[in-house]
mmCIF file of C-alpha atoms and ligand atoms in Angstrom:
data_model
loop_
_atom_site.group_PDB
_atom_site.id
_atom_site.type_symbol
_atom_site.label_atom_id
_atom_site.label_comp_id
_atom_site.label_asym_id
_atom_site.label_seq_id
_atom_site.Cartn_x
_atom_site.Cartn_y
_atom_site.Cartn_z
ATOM 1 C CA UNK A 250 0.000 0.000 0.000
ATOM 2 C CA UNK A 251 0.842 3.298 -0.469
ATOM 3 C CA UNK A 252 1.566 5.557 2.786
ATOM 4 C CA UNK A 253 0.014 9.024 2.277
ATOM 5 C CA UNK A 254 -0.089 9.833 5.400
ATOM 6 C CA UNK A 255 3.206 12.206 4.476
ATOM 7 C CA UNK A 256 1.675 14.246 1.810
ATOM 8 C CA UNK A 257 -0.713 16.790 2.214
ATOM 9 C CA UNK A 258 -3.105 18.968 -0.665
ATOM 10 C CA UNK A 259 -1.044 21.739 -1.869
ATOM 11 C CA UNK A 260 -4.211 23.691 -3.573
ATOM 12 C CA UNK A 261 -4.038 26.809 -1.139
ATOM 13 C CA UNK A 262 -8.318 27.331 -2.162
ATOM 14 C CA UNK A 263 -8.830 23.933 -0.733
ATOM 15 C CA UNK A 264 -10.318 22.882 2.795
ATOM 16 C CA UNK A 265 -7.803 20.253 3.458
ATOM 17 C CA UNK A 266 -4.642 22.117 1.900
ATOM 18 C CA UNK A 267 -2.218 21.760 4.445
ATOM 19 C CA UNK A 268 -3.859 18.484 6.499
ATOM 20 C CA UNK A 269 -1.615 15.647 6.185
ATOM 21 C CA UNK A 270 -3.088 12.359 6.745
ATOM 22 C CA UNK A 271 -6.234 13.113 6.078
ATOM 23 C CA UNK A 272 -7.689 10.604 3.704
ATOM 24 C CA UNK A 273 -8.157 12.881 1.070
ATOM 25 C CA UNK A 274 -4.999 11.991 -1.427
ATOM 26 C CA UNK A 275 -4.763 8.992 -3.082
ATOM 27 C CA UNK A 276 -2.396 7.937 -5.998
ATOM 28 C CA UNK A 277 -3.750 8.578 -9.485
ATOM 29 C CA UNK A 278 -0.997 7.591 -11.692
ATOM 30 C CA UNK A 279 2.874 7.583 -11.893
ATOM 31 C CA UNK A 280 5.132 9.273 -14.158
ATOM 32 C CA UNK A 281 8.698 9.876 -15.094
ATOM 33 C CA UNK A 282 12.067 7.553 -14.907
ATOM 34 C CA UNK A 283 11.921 7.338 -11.467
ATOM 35 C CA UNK A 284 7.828 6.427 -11.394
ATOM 36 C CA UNK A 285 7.061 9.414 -9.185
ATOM 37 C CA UNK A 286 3.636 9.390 -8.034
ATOM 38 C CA UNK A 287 0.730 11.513 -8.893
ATOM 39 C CA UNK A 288 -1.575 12.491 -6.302
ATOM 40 C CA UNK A 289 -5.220 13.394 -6.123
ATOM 41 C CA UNK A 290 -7.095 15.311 -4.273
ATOM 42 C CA UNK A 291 -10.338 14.237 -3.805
ATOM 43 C CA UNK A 292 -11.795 17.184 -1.650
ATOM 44 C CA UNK A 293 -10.766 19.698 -4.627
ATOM 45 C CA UNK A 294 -10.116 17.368 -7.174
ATOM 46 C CA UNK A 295 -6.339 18.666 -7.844
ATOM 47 C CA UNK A 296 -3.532 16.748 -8.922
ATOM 48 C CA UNK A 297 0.149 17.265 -8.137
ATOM 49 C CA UNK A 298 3.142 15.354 -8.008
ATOM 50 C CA UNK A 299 4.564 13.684 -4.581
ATOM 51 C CA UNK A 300 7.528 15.732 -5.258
ATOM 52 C CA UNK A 301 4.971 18.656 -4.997
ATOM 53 C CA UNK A 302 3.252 17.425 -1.880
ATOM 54 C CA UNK A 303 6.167 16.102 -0.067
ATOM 55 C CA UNK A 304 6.549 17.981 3.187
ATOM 56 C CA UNK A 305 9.932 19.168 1.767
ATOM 57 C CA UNK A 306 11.269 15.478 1.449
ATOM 58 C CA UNK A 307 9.423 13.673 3.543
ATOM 59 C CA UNK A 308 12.406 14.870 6.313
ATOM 60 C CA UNK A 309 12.299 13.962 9.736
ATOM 61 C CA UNK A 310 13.870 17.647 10.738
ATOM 62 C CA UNK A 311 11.996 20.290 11.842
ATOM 63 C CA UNK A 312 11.482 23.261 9.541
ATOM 64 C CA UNK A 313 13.115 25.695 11.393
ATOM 65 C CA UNK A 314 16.273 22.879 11.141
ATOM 66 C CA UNK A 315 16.140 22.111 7.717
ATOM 67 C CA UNK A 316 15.694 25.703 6.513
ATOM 68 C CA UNK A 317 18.717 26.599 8.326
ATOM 69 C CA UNK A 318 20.284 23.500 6.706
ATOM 70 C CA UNK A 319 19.591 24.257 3.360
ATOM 71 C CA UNK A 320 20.779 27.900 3.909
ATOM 72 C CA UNK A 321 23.731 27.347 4.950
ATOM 73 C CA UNK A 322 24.379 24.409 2.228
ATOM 74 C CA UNK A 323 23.050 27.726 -0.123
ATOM 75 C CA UNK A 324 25.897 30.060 1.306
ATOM 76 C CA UNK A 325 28.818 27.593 0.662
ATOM 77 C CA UNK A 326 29.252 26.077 3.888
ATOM 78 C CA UNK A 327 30.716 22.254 4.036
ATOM 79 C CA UNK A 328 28.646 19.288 5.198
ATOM 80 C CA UNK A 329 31.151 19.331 8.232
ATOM 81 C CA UNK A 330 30.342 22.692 9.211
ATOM 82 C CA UNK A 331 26.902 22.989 8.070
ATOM 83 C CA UNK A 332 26.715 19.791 10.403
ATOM 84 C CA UNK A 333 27.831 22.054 13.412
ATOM 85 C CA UNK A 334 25.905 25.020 12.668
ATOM 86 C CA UNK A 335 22.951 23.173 12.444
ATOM 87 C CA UNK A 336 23.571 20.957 14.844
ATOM 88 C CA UNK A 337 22.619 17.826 13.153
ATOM 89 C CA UNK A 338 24.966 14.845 11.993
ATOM 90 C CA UNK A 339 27.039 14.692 9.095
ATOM 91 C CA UNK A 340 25.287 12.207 7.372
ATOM 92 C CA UNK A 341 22.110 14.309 7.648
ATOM 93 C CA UNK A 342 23.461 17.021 6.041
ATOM 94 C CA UNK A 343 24.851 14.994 3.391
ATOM 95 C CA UNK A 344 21.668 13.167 2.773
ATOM 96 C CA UNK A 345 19.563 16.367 2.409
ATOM 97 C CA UNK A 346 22.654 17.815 0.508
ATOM 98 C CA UNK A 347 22.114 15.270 -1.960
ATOM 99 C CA UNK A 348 18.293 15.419 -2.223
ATOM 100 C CA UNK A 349 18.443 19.196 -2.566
ATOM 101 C CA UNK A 350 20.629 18.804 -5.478
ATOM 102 C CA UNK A 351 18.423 16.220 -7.298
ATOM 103 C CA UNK A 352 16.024 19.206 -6.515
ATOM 104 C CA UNK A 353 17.522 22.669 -7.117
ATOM 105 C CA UNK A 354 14.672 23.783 -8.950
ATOM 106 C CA UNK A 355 12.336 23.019 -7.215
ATOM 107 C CA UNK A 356 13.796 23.608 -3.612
ATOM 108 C CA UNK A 357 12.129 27.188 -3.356
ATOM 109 C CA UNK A 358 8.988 25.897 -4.236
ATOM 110 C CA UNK A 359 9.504 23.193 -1.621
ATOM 111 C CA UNK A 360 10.573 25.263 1.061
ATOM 112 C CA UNK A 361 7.547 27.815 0.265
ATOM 113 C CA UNK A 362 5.067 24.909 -0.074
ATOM 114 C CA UNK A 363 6.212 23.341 3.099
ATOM 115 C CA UNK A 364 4.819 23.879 6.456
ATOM 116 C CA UNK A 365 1.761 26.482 5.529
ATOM 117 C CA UNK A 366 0.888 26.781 8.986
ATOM 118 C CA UNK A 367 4.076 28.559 9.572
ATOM 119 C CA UNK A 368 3.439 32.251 9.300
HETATM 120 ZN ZN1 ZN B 117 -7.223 19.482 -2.197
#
């Protein structure tokens, strides 16, 4: 089975925009190389890629932590000293290192899609 409980709707006009694990999304189709999945909202009847609706990643770091990761990743710091900064382990940074490369384009997106609770 799929686990959706990660993703949530990322249609800002719709009631459950925002509310992971809420039964709304299921998987519609896949697409691409990797066989990314498409999701579907059934409350507004949107569709966006997991990519899209990922909580930035699926990561296991809170926002404030990651964001700070990333920027300092952005500003040319090493995975050694981002580690510090951050306070997180090396690995960690590497592993989001890595993921934010495979998504450079979208990462703003990401990071702006992420957490809409956070004003
Ligand atoms: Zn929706």
């Amino acid at each position: 089975m799929d686990d959706l409980s990660v993703f949530c709707c990322q249609n800002p006009e719709c009631s459950d925009y925002g509310q992971r694990d809420h039964g709304n999304l299921t998987v519609c189709g896949r697409y691409g190389p990797q066989q990314r999945r498409l999701l579907y909202c059934r409350s507004c009847k949107a569709r966006f890629s997991e990519l899209k609706g990922t909580p930035l990643f699926a990561g296991r770091l809170p926002p404030d932590k990651l964001r700070a990761l990333l920027e300092h990743l952005a500003d040319g710091c090493g995975i050694r000293q981002t580690a510090r900064l951050v306070g997180v382990s090396k690995d960690t940074v590497i592993r989001y290192a890595a993921l934010a490369g495979e998504h450079a384009g979208q990462l703003h997106d990401e990071l702006v899609a992420f957490s809409p609770s956070d004003h």
